mmCIF file of N, CA and C in Angstrom:
data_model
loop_
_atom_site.group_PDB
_atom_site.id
_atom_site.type_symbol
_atom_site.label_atom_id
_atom_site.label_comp_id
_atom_site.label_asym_id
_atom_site.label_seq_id
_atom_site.Cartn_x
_atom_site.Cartn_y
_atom_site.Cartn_z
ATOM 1 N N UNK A 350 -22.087 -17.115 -4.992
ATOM 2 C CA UNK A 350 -23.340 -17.625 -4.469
ATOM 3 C C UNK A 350 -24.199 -16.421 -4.049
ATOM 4 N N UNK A 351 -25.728 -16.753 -4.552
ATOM 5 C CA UNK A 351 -25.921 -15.427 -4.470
ATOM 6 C C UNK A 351 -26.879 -15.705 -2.498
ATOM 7 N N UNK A 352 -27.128 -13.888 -2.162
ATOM 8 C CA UNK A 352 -27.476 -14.235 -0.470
ATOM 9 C C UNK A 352 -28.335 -15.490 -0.241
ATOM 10 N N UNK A 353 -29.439 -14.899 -0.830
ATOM 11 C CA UNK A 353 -30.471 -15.791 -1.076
ATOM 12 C C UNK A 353 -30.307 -17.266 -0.729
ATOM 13 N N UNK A 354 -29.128 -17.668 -1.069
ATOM 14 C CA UNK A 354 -28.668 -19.215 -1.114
ATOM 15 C C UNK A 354 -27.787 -19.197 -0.073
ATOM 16 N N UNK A 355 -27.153 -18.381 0.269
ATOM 17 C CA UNK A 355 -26.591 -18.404 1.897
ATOM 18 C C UNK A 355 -26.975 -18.310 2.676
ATOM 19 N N UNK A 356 -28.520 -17.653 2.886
ATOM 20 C CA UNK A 356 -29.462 -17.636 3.897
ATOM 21 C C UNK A 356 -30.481 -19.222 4.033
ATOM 22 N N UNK A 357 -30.282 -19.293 2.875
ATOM 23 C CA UNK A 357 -31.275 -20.903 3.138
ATOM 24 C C UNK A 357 -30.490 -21.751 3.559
ATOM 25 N N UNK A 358 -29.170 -22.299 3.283
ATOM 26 C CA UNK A 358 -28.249 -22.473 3.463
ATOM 27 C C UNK A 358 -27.667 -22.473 4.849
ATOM 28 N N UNK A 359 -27.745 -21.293 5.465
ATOM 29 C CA UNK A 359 -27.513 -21.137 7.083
ATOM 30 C C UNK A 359 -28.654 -21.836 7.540
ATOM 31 N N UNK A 360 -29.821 -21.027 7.615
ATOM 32 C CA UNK A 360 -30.806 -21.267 8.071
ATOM 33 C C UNK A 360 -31.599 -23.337 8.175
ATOM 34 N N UNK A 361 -30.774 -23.669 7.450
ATOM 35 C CA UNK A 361 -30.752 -25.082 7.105
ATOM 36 C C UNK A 361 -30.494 -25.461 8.193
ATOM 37 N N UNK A 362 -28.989 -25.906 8.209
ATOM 38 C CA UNK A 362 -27.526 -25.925 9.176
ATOM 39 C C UNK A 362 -28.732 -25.228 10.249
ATOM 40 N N UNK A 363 -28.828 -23.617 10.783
ATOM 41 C CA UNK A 363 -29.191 -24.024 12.160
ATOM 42 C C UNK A 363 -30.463 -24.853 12.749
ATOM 43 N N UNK A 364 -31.533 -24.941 11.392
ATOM 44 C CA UNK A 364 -32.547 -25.605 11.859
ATOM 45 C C UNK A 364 -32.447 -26.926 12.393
ATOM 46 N N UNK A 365 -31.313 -27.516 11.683
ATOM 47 C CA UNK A 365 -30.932 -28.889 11.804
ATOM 48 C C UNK A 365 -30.656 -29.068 13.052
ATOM 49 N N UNK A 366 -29.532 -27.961 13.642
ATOM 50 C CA UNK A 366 -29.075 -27.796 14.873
ATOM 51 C C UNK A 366 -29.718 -28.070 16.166
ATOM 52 N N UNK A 367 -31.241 -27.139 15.861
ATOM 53 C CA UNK A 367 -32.315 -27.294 16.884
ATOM 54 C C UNK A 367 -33.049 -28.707 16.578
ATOM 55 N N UNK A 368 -33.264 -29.171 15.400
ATOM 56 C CA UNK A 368 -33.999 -30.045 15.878
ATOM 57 C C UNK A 368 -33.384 -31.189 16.167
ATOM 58 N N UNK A 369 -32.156 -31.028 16.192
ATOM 59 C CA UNK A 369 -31.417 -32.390 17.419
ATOM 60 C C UNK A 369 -31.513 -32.110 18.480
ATOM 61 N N UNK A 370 -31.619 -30.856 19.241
ATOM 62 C CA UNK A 370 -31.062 -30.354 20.420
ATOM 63 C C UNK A 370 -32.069 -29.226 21.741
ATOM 64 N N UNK A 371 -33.232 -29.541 20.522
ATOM 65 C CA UNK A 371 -34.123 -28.829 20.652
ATOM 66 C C UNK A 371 -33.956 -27.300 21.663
ATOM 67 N N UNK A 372 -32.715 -27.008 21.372
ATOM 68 C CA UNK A 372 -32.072 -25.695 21.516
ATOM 69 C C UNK A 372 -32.377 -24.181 20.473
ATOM 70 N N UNK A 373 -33.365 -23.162 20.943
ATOM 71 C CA UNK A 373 -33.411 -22.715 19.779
ATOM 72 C C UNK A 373 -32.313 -21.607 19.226
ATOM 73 N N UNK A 374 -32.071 -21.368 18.192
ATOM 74 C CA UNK A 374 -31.461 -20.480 17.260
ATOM 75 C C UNK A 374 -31.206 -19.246 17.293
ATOM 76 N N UNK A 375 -30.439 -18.156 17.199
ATOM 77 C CA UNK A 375 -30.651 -16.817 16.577
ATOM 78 C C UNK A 375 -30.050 -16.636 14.935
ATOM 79 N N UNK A 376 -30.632 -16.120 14.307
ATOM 80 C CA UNK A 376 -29.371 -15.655 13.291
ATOM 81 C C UNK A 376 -28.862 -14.100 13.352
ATOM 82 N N UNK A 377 -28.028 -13.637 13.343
ATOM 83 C CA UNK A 377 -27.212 -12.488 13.302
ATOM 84 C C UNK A 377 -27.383 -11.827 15.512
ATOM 85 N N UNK A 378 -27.181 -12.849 16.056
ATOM 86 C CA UNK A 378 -27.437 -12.273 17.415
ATOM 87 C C UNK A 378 -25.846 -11.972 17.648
ATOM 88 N N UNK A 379 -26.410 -10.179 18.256
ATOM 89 C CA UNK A 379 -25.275 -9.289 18.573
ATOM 90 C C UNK A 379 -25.168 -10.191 20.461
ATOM 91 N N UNK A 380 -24.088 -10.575 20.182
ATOM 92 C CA UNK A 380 -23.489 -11.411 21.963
ATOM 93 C C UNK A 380 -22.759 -10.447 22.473
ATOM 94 N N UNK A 381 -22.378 -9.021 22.165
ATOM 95 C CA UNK A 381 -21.563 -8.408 23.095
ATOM 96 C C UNK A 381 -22.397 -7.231 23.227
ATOM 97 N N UNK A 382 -22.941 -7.245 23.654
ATOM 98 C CA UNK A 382 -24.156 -5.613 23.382
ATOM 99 C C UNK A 382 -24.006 -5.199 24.932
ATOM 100 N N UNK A 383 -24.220 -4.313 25.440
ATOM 101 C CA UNK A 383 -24.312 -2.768 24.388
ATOM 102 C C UNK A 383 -22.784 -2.205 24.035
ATOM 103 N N UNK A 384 -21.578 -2.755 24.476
ATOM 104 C CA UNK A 384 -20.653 -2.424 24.352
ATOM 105 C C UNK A 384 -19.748 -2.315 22.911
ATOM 106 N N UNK A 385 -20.412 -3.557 22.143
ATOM 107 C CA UNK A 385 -20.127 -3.826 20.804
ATOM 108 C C UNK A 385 -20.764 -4.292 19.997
ATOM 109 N N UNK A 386 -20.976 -4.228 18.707
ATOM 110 C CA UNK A 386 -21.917 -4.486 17.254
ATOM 111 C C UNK A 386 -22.012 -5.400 16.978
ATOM 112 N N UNK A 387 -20.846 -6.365 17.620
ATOM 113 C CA UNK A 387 -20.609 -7.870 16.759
ATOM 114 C C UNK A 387 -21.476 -8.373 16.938
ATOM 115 N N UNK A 388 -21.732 -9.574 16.023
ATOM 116 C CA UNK A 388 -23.097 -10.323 15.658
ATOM 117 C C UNK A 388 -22.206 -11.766 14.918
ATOM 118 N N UNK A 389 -22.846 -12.699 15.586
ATOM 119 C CA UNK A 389 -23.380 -14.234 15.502
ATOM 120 C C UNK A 389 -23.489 -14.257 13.976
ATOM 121 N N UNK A 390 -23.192 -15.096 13.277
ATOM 122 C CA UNK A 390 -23.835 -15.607 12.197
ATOM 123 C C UNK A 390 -25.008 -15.919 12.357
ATOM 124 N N UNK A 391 -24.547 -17.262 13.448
ATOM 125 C CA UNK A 391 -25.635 -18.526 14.063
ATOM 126 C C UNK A 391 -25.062 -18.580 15.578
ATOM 127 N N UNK A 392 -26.219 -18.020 16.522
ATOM 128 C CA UNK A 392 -26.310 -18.536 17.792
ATOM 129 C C UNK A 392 -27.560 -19.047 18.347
ATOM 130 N N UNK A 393 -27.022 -19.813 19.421
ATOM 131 C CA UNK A 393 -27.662 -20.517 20.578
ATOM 132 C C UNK A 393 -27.100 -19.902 21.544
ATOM 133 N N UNK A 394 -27.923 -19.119 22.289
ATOM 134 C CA UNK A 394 -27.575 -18.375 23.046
ATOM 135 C C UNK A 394 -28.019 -18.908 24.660
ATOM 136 N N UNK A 395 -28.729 -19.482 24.520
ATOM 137 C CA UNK A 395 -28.720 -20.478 25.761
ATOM 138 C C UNK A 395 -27.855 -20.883 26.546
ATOM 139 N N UNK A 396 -27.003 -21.566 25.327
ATOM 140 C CA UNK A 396 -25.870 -22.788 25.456
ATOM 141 C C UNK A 396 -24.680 -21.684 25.148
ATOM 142 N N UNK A 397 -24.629 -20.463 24.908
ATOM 143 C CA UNK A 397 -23.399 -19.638 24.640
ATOM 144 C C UNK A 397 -22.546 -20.716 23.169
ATOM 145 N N UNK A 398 -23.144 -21.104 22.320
ATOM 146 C CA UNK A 398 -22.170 -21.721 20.732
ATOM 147 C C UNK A 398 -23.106 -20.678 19.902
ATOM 148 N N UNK A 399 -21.712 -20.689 19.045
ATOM 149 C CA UNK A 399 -21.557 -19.557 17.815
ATOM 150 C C UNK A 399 -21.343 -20.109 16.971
ATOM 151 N N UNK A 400 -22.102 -19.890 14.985
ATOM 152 C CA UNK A 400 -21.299 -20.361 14.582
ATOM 153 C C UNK A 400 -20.601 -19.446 13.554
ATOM 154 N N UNK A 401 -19.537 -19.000 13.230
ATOM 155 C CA UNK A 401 -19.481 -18.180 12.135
ATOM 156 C C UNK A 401 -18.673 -18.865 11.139
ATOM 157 N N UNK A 402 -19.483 -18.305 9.809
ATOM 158 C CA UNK A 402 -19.442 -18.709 8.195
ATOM 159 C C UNK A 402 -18.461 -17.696 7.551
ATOM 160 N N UNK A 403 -17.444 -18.558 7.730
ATOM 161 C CA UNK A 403 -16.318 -17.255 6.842
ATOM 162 C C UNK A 403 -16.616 -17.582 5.191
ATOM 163 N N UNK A 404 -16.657 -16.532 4.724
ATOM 164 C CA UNK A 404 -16.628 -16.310 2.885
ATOM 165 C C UNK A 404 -15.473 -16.055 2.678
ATOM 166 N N UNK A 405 -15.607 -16.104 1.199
ATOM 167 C CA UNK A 405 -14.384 -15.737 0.449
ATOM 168 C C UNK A 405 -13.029 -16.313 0.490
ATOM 169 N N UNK A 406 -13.615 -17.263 1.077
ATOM 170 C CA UNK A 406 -11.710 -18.386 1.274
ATOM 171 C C UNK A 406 -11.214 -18.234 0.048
ATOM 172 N N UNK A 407 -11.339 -18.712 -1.045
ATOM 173 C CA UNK A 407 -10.497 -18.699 -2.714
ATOM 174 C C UNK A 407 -10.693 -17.605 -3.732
ATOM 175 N N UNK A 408 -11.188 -16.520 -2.410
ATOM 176 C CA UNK A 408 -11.017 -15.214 -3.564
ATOM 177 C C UNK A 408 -10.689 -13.442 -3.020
ATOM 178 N N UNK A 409 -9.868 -14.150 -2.010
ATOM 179 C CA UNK A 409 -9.010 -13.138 -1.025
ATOM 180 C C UNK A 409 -10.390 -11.655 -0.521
ATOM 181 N N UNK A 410 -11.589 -12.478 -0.206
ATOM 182 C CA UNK A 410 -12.663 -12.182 0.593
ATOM 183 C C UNK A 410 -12.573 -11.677 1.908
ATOM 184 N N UNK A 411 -13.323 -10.776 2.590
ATOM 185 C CA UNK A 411 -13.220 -10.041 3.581
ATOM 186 C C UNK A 411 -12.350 -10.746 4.635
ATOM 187 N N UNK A 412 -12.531 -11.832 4.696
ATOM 188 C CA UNK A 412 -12.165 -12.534 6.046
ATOM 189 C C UNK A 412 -10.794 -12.848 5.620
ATOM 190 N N UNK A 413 -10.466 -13.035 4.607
ATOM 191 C CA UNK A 413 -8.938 -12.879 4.230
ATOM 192 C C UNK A 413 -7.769 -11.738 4.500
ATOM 193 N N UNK A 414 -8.256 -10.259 4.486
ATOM 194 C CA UNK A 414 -7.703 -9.297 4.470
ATOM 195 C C UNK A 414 -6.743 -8.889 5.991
ATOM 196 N N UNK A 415 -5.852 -8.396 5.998
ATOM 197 C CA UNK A 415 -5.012 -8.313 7.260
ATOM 198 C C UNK A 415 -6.294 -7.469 7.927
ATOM 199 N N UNK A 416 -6.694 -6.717 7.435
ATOM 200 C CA UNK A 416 -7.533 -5.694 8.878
ATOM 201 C C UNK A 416 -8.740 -6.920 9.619
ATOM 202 N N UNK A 417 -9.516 -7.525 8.161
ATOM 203 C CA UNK A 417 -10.334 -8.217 8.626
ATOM 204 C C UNK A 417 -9.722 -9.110 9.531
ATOM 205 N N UNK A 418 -8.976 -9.941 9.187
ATOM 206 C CA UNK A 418 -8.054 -10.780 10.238
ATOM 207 C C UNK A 418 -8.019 -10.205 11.663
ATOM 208 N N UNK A 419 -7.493 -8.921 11.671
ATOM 209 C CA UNK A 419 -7.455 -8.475 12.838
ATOM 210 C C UNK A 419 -8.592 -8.635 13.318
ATOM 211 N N UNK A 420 -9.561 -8.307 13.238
ATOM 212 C CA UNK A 420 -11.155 -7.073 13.251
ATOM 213 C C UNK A 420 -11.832 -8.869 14.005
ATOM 214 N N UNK A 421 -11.099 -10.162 13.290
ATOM 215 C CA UNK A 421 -12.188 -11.262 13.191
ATOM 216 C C UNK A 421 -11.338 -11.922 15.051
ATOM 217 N N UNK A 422 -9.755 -11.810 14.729
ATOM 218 C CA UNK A 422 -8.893 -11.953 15.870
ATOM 219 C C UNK A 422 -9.744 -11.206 17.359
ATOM 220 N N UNK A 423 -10.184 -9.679 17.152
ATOM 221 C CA UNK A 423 -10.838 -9.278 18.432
ATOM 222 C C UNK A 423 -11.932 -9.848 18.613
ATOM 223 N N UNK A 424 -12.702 -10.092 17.148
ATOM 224 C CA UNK A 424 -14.071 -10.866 18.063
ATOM 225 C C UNK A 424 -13.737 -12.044 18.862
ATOM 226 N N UNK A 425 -13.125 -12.895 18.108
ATOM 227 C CA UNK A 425 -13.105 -14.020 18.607
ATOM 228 C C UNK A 425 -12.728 -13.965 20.340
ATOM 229 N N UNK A 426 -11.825 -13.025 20.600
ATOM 230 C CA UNK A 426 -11.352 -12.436 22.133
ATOM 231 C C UNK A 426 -12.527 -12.092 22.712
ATOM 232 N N UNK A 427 -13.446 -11.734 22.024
ATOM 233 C CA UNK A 427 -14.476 -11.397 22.562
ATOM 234 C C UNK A 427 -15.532 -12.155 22.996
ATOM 235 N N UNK A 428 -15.389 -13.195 22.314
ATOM 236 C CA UNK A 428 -16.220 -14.515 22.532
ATOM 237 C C UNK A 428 -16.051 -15.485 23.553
ATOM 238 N N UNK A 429 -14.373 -15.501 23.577
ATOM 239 C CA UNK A 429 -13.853 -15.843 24.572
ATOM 240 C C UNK A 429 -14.080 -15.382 25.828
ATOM 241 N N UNK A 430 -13.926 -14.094 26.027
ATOM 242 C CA UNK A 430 -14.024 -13.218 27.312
ATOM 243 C C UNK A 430 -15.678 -13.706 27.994
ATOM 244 N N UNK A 431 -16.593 -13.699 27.272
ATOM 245 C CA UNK A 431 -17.990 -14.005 27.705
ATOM 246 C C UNK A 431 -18.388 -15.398 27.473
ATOM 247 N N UNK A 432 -17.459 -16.358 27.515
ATOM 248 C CA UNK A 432 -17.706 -17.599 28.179
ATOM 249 C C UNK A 432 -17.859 -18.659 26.626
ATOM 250 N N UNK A 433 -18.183 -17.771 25.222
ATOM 251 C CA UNK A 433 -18.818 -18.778 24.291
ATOM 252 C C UNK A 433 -17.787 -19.660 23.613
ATOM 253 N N UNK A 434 -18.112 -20.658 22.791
ATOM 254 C CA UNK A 434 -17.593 -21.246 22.151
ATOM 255 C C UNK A 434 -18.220 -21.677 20.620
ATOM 256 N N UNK A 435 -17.302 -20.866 20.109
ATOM 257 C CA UNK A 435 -17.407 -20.605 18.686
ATOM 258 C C UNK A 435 -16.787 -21.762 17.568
ATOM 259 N N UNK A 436 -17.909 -22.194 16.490
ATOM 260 C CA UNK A 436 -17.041 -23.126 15.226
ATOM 261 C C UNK A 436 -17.182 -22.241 14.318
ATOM 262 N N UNK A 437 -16.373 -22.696 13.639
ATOM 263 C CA UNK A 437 -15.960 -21.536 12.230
ATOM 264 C C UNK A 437 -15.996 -22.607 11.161
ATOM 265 N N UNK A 438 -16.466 -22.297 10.150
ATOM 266 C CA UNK A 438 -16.647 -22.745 8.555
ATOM 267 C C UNK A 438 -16.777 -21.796 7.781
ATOM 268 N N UNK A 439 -16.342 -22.665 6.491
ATOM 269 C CA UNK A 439 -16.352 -21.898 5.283
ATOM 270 C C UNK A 439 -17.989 -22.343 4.537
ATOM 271 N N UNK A 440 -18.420 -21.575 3.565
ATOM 272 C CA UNK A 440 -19.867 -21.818 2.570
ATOM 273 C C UNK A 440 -19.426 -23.326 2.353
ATOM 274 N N UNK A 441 -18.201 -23.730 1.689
ATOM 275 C CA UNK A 441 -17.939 -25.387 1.286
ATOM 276 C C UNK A 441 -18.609 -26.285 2.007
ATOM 277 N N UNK A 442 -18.006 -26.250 2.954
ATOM 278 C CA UNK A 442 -18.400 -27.017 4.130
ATOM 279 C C UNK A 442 -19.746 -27.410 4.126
ATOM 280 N N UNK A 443 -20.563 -26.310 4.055
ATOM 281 C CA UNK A 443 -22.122 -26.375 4.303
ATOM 282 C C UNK A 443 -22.612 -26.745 3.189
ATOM 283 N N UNK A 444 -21.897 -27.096 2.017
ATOM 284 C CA UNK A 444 -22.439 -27.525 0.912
ATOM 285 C C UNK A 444 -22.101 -28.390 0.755
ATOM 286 N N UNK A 445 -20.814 -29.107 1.102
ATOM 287 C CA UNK A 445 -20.687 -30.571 0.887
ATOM 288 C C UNK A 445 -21.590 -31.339 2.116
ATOM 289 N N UNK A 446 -21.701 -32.654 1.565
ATOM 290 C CA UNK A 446 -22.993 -33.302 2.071
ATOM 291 C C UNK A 446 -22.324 -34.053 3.417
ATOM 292 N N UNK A 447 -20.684 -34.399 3.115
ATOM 293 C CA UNK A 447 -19.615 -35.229 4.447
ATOM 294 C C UNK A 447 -19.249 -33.893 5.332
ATOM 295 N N UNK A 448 -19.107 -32.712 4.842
ATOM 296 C CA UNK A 448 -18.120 -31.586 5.798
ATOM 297 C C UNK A 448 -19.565 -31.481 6.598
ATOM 298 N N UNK A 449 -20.261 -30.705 6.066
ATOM 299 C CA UNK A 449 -21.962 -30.636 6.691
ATOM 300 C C UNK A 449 -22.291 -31.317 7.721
ATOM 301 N N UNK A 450 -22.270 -32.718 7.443
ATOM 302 C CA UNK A 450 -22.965 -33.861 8.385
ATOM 303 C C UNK A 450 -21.903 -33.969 9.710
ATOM 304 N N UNK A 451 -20.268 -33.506 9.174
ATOM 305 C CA UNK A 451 -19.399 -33.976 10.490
ATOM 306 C C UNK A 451 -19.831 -32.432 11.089
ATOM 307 N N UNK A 452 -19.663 -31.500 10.797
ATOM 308 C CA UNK A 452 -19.788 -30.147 11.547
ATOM 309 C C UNK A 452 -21.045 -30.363 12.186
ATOM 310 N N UNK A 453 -22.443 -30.739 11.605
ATOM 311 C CA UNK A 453 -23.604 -30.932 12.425
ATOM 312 C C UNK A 453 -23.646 -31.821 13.542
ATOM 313 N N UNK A 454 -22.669 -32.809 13.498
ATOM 314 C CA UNK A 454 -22.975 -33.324 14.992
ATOM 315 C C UNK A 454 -22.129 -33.073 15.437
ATOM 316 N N UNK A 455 -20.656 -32.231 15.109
ATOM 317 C CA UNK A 455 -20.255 -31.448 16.310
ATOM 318 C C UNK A 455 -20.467 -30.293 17.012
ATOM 319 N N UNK A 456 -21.496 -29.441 16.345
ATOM 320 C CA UNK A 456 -22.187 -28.503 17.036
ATOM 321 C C UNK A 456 -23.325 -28.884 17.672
ATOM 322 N N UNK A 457 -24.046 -30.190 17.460
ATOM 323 C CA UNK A 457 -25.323 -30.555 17.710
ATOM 324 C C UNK A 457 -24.714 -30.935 19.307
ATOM 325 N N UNK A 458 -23.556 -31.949 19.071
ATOM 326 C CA UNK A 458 -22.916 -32.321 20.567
ATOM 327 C C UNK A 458 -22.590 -31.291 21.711
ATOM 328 N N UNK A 459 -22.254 -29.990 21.150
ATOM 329 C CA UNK A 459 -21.728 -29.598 21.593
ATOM 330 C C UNK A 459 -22.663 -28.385 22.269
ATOM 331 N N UNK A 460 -23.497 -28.343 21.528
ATOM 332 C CA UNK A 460 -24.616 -28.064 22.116
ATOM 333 C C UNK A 460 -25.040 -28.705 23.381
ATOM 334 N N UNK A 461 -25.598 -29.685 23.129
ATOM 335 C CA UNK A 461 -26.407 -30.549 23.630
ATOM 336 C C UNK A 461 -25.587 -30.770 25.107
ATOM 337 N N UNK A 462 -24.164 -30.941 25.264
ATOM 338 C CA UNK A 462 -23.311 -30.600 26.090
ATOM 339 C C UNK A 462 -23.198 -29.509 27.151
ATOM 340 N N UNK A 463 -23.460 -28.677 26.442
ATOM 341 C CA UNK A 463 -23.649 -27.191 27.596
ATOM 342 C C UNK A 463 -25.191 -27.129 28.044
ATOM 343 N N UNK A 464 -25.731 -27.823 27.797
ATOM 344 C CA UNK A 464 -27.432 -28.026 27.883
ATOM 345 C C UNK A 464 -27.346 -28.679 29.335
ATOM 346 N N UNK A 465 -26.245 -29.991 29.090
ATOM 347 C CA UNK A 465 -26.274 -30.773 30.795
ATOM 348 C C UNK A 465 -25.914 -30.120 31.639
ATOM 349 N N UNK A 466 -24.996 -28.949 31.580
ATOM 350 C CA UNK A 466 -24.042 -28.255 32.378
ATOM 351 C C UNK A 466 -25.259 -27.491 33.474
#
């Protein structure tokens, strides 16, 4: 898939996000700064939800690799440590029209959730 179509693609998914929740968006927001590089796919940084888009599931893709594993293991510690709560998907997901629609209203909820807090 080429970027192009993963960016419309995201950018879809988070628009959708906000306009249930009227929560707005970042794409690529670094949440551990200045201490570390890591970066958001998709955040709401308001509400502290993340979402990150793993690639390469069926073609032993970055996020497959033992280092990456590791490298994806510290962020996630890292996400943890500063309060967020992160969903993880694959490109599939966001392209099928049932995985899509269940992931959107569980981030939309879950959003919308830390909004009452």
């Amino acid at each position: 898939m080429e970027k192009e179509d993963r960016d419309r693609i995201r950018d879809a998914f988070a628009m959708d996000v906000q306009a249930r929740t009227d929560v707005p968006f970042v794409i690529e927001y670094r949440f551990a700064k200045p201490e570390r590089q890591w970066r958001a796919d998709v955040a709401w940084p308001d509400v502290q939800v993340a979402l990150e888009i793993d690639g390469g599931t069926w073609t032993y893709g970055r996020h497959n690799r033992a280092g990456s594993i590791l490298a994806d293991m510290e962020k996630g510690t890292g996400y943890a440590a500063r309060g967020w709560l992160v969903f993880h998907t694959p490109w599939d997901w966001l392209r099928n029209t049932e995985k899509r629609a269940e992931l959107l209203e569980q981030v939309a909820n879950t959003v919308i959730k830390r909004v009452s807090k």
